[in-house]
Coordinates of C-alpha atoms in Angstrom, one line a residue:
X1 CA -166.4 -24.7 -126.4
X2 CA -165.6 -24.8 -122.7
X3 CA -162.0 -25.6 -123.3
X4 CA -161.5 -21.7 -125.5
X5 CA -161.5 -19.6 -122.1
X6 CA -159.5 -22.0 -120.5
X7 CA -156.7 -22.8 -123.7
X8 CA -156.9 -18.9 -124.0
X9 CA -156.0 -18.2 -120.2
X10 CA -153.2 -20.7 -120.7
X11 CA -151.6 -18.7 -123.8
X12 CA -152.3 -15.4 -121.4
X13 CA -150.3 -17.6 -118.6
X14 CA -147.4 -18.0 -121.0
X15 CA -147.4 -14.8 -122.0
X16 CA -146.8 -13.4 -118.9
X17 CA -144.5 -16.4 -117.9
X18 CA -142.4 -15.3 -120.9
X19 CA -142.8 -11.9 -120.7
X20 CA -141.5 -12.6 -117.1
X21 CA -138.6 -14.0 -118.5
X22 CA -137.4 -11.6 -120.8
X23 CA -138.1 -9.0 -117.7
X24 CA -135.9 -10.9 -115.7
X25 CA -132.8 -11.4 -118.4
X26 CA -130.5 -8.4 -117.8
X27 CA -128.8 -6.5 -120.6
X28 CA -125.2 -5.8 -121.0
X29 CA -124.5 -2.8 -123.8
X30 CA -121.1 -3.8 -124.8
X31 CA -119.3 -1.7 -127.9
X32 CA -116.1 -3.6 -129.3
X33 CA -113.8 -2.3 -132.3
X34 CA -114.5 -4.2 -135.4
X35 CA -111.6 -6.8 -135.9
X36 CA -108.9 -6.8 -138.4
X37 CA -109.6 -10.5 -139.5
X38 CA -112.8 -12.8 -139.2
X39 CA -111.1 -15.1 -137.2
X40 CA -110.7 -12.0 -134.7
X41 CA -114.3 -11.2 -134.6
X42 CA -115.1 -14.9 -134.6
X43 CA -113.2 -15.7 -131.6
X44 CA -114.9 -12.8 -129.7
X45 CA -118.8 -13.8 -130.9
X46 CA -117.5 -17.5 -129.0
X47 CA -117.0 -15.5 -126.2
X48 CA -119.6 -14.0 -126.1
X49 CA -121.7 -17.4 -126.3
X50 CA -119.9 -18.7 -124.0
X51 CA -120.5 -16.3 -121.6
X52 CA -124.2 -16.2 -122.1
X53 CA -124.9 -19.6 -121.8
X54 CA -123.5 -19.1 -118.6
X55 CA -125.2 -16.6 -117.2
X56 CA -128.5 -17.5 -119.1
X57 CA -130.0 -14.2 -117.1
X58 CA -127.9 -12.2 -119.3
X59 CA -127.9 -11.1 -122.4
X60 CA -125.5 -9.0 -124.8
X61 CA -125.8 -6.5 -126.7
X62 CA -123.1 -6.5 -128.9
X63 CA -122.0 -3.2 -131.2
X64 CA -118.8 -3.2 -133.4
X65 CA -117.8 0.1 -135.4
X66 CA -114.6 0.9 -137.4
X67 CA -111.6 2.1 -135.4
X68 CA -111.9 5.2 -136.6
X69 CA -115.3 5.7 -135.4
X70 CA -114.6 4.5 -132.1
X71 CA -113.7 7.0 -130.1
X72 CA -116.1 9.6 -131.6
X73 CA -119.1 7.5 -130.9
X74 CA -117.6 6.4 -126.9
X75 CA -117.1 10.0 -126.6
X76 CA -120.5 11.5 -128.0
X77 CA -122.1 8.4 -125.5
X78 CA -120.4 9.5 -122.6
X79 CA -121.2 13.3 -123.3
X80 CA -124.7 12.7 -123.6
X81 CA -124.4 10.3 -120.3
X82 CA -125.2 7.1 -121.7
X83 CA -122.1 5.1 -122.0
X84 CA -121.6 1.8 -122.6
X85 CA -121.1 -0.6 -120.2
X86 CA -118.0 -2.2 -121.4
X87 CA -116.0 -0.6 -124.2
X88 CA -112.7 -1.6 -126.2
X89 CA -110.8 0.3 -129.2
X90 CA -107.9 -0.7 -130.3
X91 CA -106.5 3.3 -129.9
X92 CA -108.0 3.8 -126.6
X93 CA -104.9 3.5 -125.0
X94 CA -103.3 6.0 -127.3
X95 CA -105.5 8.6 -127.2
X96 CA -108.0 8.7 -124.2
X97 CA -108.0 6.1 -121.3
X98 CA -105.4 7.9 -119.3
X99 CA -107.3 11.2 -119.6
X100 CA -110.7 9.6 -119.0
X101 CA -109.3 8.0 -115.9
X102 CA -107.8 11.4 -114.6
X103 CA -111.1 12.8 -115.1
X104 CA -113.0 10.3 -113.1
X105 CA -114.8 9.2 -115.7
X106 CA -114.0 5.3 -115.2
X107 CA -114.9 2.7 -112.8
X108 CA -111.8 1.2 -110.4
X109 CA -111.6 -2.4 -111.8
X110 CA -109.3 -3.0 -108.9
X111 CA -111.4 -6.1 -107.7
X112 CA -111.2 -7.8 -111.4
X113 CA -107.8 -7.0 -111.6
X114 CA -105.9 -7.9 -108.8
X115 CA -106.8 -11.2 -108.1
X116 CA -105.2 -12.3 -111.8
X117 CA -102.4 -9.6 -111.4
X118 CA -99.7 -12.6 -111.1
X119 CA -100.9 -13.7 -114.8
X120 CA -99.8 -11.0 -116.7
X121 CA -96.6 -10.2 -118.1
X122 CA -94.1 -7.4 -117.5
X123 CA -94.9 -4.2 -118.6
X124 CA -98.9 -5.0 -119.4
X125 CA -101.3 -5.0 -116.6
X126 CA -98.9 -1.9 -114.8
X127 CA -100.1 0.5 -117.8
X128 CA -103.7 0.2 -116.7
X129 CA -102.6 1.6 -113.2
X130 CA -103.7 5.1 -113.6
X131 CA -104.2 8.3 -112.0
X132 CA -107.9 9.9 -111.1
X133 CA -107.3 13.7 -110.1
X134 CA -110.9 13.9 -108.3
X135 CA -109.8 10.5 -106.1
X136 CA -106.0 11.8 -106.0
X137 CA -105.5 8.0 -106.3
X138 CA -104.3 5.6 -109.0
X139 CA -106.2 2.4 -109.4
X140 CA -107.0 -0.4 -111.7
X141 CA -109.1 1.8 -114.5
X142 CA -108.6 -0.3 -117.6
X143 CA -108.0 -3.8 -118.8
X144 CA -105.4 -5.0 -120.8
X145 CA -105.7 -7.2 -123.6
X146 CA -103.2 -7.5 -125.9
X147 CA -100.1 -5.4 -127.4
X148 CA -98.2 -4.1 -130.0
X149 CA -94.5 -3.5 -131.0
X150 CA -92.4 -2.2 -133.5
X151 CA -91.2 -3.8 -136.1
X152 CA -89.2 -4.2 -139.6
X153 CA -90.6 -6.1 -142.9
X154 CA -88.6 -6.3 -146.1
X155 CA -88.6 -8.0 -149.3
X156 CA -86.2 -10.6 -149.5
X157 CA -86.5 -11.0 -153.3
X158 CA -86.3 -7.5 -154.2
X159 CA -83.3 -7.4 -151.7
X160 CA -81.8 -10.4 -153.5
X161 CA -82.9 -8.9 -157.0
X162 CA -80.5 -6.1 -156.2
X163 CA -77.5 -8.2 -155.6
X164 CA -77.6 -8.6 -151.7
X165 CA -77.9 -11.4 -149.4
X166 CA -79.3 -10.8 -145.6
X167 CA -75.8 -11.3 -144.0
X168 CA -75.3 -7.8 -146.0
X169 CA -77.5 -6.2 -143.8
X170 CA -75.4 -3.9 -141.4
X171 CA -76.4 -4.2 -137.7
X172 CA -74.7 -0.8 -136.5
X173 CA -77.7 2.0 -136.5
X174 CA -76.1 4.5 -138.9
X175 CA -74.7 1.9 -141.2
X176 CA -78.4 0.2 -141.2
X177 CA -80.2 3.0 -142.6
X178 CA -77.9 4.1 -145.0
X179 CA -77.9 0.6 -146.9
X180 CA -81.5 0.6 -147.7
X181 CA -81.1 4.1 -148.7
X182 CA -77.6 4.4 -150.6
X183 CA -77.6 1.0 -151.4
X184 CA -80.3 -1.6 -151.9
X185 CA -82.5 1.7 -153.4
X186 CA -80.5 2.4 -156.5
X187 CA -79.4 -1.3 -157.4
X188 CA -83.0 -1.7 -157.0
X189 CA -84.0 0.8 -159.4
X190 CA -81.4 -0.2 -161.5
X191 CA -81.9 -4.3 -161.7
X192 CA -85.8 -3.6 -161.5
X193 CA -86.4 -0.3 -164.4
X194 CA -88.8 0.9 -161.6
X195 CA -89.0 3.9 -159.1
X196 CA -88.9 1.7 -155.8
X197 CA -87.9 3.5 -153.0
X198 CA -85.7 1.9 -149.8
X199 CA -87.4 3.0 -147.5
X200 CA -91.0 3.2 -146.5
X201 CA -91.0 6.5 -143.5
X202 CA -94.8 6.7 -142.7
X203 CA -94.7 10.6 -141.6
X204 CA -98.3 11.6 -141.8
X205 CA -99.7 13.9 -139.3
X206 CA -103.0 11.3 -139.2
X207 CA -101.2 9.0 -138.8
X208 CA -99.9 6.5 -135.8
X209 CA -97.4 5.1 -137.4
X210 CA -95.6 8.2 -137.7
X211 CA -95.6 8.8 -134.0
X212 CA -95.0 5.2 -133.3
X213 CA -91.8 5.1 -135.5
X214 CA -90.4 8.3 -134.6
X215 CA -90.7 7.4 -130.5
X216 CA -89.1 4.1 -131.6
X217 CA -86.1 6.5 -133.0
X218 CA -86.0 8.3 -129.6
X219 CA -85.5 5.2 -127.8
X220 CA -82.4 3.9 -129.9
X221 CA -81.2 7.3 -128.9
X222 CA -82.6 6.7 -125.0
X223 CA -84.4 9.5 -124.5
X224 CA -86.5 9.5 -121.7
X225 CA -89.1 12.6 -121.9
X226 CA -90.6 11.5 -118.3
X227 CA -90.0 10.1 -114.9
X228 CA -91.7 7.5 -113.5
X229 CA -94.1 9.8 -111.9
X230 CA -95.3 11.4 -115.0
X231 CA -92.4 14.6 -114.6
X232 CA -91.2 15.8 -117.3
X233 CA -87.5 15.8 -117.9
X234 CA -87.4 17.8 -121.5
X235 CA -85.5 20.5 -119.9
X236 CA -82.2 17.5 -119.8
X237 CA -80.1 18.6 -122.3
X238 CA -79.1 15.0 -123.0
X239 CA -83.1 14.8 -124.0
X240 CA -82.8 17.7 -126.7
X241 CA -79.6 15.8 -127.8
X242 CA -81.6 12.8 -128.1
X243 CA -84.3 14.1 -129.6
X244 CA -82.3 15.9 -132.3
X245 CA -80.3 12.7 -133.4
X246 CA -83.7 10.7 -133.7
X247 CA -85.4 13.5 -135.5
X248 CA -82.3 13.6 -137.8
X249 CA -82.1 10.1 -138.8
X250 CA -86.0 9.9 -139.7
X251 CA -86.0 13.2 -141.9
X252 CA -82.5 11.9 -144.0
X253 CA -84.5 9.0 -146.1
X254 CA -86.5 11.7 -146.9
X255 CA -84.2 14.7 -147.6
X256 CA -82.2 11.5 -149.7
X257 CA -85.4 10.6 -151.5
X258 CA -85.0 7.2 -150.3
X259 CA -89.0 7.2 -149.0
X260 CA -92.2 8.2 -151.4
X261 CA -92.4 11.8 -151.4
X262 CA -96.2 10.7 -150.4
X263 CA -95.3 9.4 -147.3
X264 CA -95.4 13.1 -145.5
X265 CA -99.0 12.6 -145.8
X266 CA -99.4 8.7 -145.2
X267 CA -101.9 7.2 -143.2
X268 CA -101.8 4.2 -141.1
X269 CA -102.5 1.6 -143.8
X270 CA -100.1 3.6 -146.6
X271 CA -96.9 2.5 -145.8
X272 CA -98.7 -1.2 -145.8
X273 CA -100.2 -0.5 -149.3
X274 CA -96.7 0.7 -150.8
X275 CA -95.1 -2.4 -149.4
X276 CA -97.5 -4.7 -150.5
X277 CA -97.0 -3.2 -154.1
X278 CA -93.5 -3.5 -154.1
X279 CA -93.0 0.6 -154.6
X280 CA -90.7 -0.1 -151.3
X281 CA -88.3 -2.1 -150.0
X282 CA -88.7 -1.9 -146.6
X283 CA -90.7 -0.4 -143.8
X284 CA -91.2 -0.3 -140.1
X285 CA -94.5 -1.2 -138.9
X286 CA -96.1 -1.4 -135.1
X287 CA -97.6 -5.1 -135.7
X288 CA -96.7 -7.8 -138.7
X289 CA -100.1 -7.0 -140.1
X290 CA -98.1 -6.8 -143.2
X291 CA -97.2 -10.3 -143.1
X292 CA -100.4 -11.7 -141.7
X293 CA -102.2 -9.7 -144.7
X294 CA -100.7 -12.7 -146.6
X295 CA -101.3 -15.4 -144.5
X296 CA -104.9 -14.3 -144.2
X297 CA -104.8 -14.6 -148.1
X298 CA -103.3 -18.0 -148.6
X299 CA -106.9 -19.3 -146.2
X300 CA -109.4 -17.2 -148.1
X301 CA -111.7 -19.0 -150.4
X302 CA -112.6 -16.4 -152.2
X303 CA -109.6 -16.3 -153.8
X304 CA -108.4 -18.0 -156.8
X305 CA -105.6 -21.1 -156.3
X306 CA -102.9 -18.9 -157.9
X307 CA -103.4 -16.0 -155.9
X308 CA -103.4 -18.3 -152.8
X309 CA -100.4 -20.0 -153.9
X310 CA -98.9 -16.6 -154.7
X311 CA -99.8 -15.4 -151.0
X312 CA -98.4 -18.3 -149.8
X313 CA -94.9 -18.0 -151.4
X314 CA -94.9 -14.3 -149.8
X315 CA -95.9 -14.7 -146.5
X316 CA -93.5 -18.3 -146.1
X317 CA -90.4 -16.9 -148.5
X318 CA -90.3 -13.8 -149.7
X319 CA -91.5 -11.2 -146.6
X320 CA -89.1 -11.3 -143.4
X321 CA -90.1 -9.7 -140.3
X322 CA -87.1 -8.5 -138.4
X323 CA -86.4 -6.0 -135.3
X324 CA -84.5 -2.8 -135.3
X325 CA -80.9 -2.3 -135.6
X326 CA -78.4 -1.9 -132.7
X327 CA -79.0 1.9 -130.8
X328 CA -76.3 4.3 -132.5
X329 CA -74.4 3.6 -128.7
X330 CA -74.2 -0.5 -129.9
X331 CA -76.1 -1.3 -127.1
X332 CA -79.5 -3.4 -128.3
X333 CA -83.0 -2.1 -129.0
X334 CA -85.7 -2.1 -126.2
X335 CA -89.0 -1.7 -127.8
X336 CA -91.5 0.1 -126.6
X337 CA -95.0 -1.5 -126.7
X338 CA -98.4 -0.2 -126.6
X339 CA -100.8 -2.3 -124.7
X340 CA -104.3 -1.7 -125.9
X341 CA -106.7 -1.3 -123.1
X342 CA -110.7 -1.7 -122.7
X343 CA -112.8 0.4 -120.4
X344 CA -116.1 0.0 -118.2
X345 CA -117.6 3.6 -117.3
X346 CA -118.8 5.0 -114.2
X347 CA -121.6 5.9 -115.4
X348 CA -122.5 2.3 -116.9
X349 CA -125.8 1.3 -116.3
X350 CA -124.6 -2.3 -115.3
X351 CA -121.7 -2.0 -113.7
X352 CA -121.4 -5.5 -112.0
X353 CA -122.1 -7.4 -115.1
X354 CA -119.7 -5.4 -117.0
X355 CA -116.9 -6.7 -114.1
X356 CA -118.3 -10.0 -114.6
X357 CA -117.9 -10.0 -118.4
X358 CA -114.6 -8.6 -118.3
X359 CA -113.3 -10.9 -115.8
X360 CA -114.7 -14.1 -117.9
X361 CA -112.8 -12.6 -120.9
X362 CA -109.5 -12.4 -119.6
X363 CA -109.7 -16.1 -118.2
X364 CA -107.0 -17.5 -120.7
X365 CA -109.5 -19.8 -122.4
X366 CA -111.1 -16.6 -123.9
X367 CA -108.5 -14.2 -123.9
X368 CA -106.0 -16.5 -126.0
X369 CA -107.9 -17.7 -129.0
X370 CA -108.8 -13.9 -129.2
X371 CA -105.2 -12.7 -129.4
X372 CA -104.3 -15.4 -131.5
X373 CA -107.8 -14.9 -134.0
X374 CA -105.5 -11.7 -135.3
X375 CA -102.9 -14.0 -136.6
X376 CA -99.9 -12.7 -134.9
X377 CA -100.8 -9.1 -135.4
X378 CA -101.3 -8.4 -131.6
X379 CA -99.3 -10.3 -128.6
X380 CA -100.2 -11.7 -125.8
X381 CA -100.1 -10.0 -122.2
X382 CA -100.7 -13.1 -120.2
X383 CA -97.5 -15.2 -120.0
X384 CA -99.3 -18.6 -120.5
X385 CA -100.4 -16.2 -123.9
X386 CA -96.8 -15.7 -124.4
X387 CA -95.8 -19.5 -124.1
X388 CA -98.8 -20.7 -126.8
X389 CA -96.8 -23.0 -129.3
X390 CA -98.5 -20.5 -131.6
X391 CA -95.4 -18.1 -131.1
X392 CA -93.1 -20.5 -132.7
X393 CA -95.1 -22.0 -135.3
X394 CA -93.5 -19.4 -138.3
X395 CA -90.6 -17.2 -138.7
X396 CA -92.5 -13.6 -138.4
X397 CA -94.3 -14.9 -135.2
X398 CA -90.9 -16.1 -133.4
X399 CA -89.1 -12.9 -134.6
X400 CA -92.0 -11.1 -132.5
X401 CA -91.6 -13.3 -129.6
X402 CA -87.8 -12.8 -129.3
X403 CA -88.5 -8.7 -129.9
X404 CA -90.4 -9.1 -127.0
X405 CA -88.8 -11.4 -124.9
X406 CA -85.5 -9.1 -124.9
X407 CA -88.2 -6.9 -122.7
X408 CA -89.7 -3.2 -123.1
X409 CA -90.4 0.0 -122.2
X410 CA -93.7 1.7 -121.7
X411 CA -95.0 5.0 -123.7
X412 CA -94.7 8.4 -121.4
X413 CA -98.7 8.4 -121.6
X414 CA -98.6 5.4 -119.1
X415 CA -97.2 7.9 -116.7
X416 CA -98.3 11.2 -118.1
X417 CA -101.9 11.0 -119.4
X418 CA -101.1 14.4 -121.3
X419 CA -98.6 12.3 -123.7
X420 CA -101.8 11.0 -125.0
X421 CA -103.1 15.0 -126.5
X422 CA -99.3 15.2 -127.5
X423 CA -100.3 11.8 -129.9
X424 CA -103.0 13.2 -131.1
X425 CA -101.8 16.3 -132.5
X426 CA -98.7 14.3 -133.2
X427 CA -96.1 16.7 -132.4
X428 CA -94.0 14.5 -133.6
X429 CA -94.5 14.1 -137.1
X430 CA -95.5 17.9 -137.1
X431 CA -91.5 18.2 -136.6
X432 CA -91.1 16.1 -139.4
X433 CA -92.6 18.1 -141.4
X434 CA -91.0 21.4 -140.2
X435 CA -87.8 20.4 -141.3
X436 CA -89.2 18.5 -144.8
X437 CA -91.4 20.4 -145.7
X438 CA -90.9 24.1 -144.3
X439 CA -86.9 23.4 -144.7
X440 CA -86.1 24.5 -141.0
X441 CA -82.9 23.1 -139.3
X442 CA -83.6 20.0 -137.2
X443 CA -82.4 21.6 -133.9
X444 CA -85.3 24.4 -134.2
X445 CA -88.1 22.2 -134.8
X446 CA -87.0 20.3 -131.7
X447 CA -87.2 22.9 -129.6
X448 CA -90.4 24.1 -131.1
X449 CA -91.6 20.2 -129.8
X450 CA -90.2 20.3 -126.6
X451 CA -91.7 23.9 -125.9
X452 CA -95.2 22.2 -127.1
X453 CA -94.4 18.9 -125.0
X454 CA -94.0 21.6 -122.2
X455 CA -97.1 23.2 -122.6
X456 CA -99.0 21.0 -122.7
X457 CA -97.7 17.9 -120.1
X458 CA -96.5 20.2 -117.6

């Protein structure tokens, strides 16, 4: 009976010991985009572990929401003035970190970064150098952790159902275009009985593809809308020239019905689904998510073994990933490439964790099976990234190696946060759609952009 008080005051003892404990162990709200492929997700949840056992005073919590959903919920959480601690969306870099670092709204990572700086590649860690208008300063606001590019996937058995062979394949711009359009599209139709188009244009308003593509055109033409410090240069009348020849050769596989009449309204994963059911040819897409798609499906179990095998024989024969034909001067494409950037707020609640976190994440032992986890769909920024053997181990990987190792340019956002509303509304395919749709000549609906590019980046 004498032992109950004291076995009693033991289990209060531990209580409070325990209690202590979980007072002591710190919390880290971190919110993370939900990841194309398991292996993706997977890789992070390691880190995560990793990171924890670590520093066994810490603990994560861990939220992962749909890209779309992304920015609405960061945003609503920094409205209401409870942020995250550490946040990373894929389209963060598209649409808001530069304005959320001009309005002072993000903590200078300067100490993570610098120290690493000599790690990354060209043209990566630069982009989160950005401008605060209440500091007047530019500073480290962002992380980088992997990038995108664009590039071409066709079908190599509908091209060779249609009687040509991949040495057909013109390199000179104009020429290019036209043989998926006046070519390879009616010998398709005609070998095949089906309504397959050449060409898959995504051109939807909602969509970033559309913007992506289009800016892609611009550069094979090299316009340059901005200097280095953010000016802009529309007024050039080299620009407008520019701009009309790439907003010419995007609208023709339209106007030529060589691209689904649907497209004009495509979202991002439309011009995927339309390859992927054979209705085209070809298409342009800003990562090889197309091809992965497959290799993801030749792994999943849930699968049967034909449509493995049958995912297989796509993704290792019949889809090619390629780059973009020679500019209309001759001289060769320079792509330009997004590099998707994470975020810790200035109003985080644990702001030296968060540094802490992000630092351990970048360390290449973390950052690399991450990157690699979306099966080619994103590329490294680190150059030991770049130099995996992963790069080389199949032909749509190396094809986005080489694209990249010829070097690129960086989107006018980079440099002019106000590129980023310009996304957004999507001026661009807007102009598309001015001369598709509403019939107007190409040279007006440029001018109607570059007045809107004007009012609103000035």
């Amino acid at each position: 009976m004498k032992l109950k008080p004291l076995f009693a005051a033991s289990l209060v003892a531990l209580g409070l010991v325990a209690s202590g404990q979980a007072a002591a162990q710190e919390k880290l709200t971190v919110w993370w985009v939900k990841g194309f492929y398991k292996a993706e997700d997977d890789a992070l949840f390691a880190a995560i572990k990793k990171y924890e056992e670590k520093h066994k005073d810490v603990k994560i919590d861990l939220s992962q929401y749909p890209i779309q959903d992304m920015i609405p919920k960061t945003v609503s959480a920094l409205d209401s003035g409870s942020p995250p601690d550490v946040a990373y969306a894929d389209v963060y870099d598209f649409q808001v970190t530069g304005k959320w670092a001009f309005e002072d709204k993000l903590e200078d990572i300067s100490s993570v970064i610098n120290p690493m700086k000599a790690r990354f590649a060209p043209n990566t860690v630069e982009t989160t150098f950005l401008y605060d208008d209440k500091t007047k300063q530019k500073a480290y606001y962002a992380f980088p952790i992997k990038q995108q590019t664009m590039h071409v996937e066709y079908w190599l058995d509908m091209l060779t159902e249609a009687g040509f062979k991949e040495s057909d394949i013109p390199t000179a711009w104009k020429d290019y275009w036209a043989f998926w359009c006046d070519k390879v599209q009616p010998a398709s139709r005609a070998k095949s009985g089906k309504r397959t188009f050449g060409i898959g244009m995504p051109m939807g308003v909602d969509s970033s593809d559309a913007f992506y593509s289009f800016l892609t055109f611009a550069d094979a033409y090299n316009v340059k809308m901005v200097d280095d410090s953010g000016k802009l240069l529309v007024d050039d009348p080299k620009v407008k020239a520019g701009l009309v020849g790439a907003l010419t050769d995007y609208t023709a596989p339209y106007t030529k019905g060589c691209t689904p009449p649907s497209s004009t309204s495509w979202k991002d994963p439309d011009n995927n689904v339309a390859f992927h059911n054979k209705t085209t040819v070809m298409t342009h897409n800003a990562t090889i998510s197309i091809a992965a798609k497959w290799l993801d499906d030749m792994d999943n179990q849930t699968l049967t073994p034909e449509q493995r095998e049958e995912a297989k024989k796509n993704f290792t024969e019949r889809i090619r990933t390629a780059g973009f034909p020679n500019k209309p001067d001759g001289g060769k494409m320079v792509y330009r490439t997004a590099v998707k950037t994470g975020v810790i707020f200035k109003e985080a609640k644990n702001k030296k964790r968060a540094k802490e976190f992000v630092e351990f994440l970048l360390q290449e032992e973390n950052l690399t099976p991450y990157v690699e986890g979306s099966l080619g769909r994103w590329f490294p920024v680190t150059k030991a990234g770049q130099a995996s053997p992963f790069w080389q181990a199949n032909e749509h990987r190396k094809s986005v190696f080489n694209q990249y190792a010829s070097g690129t340019v960086t989107f006018e956002f980079t440099k002019n946060y106000k590129f980023t509303i310009l996304n957004n509304e999507n001026v661009w395919a807007k102009a598309m759609s001015r001369v598709v749709t509403d019939k107007i000549p190409v040279d007006k609906a440029v001018d109607e952009m570059i007045e809107r590019i004007k009012v609103v980046a000035k």
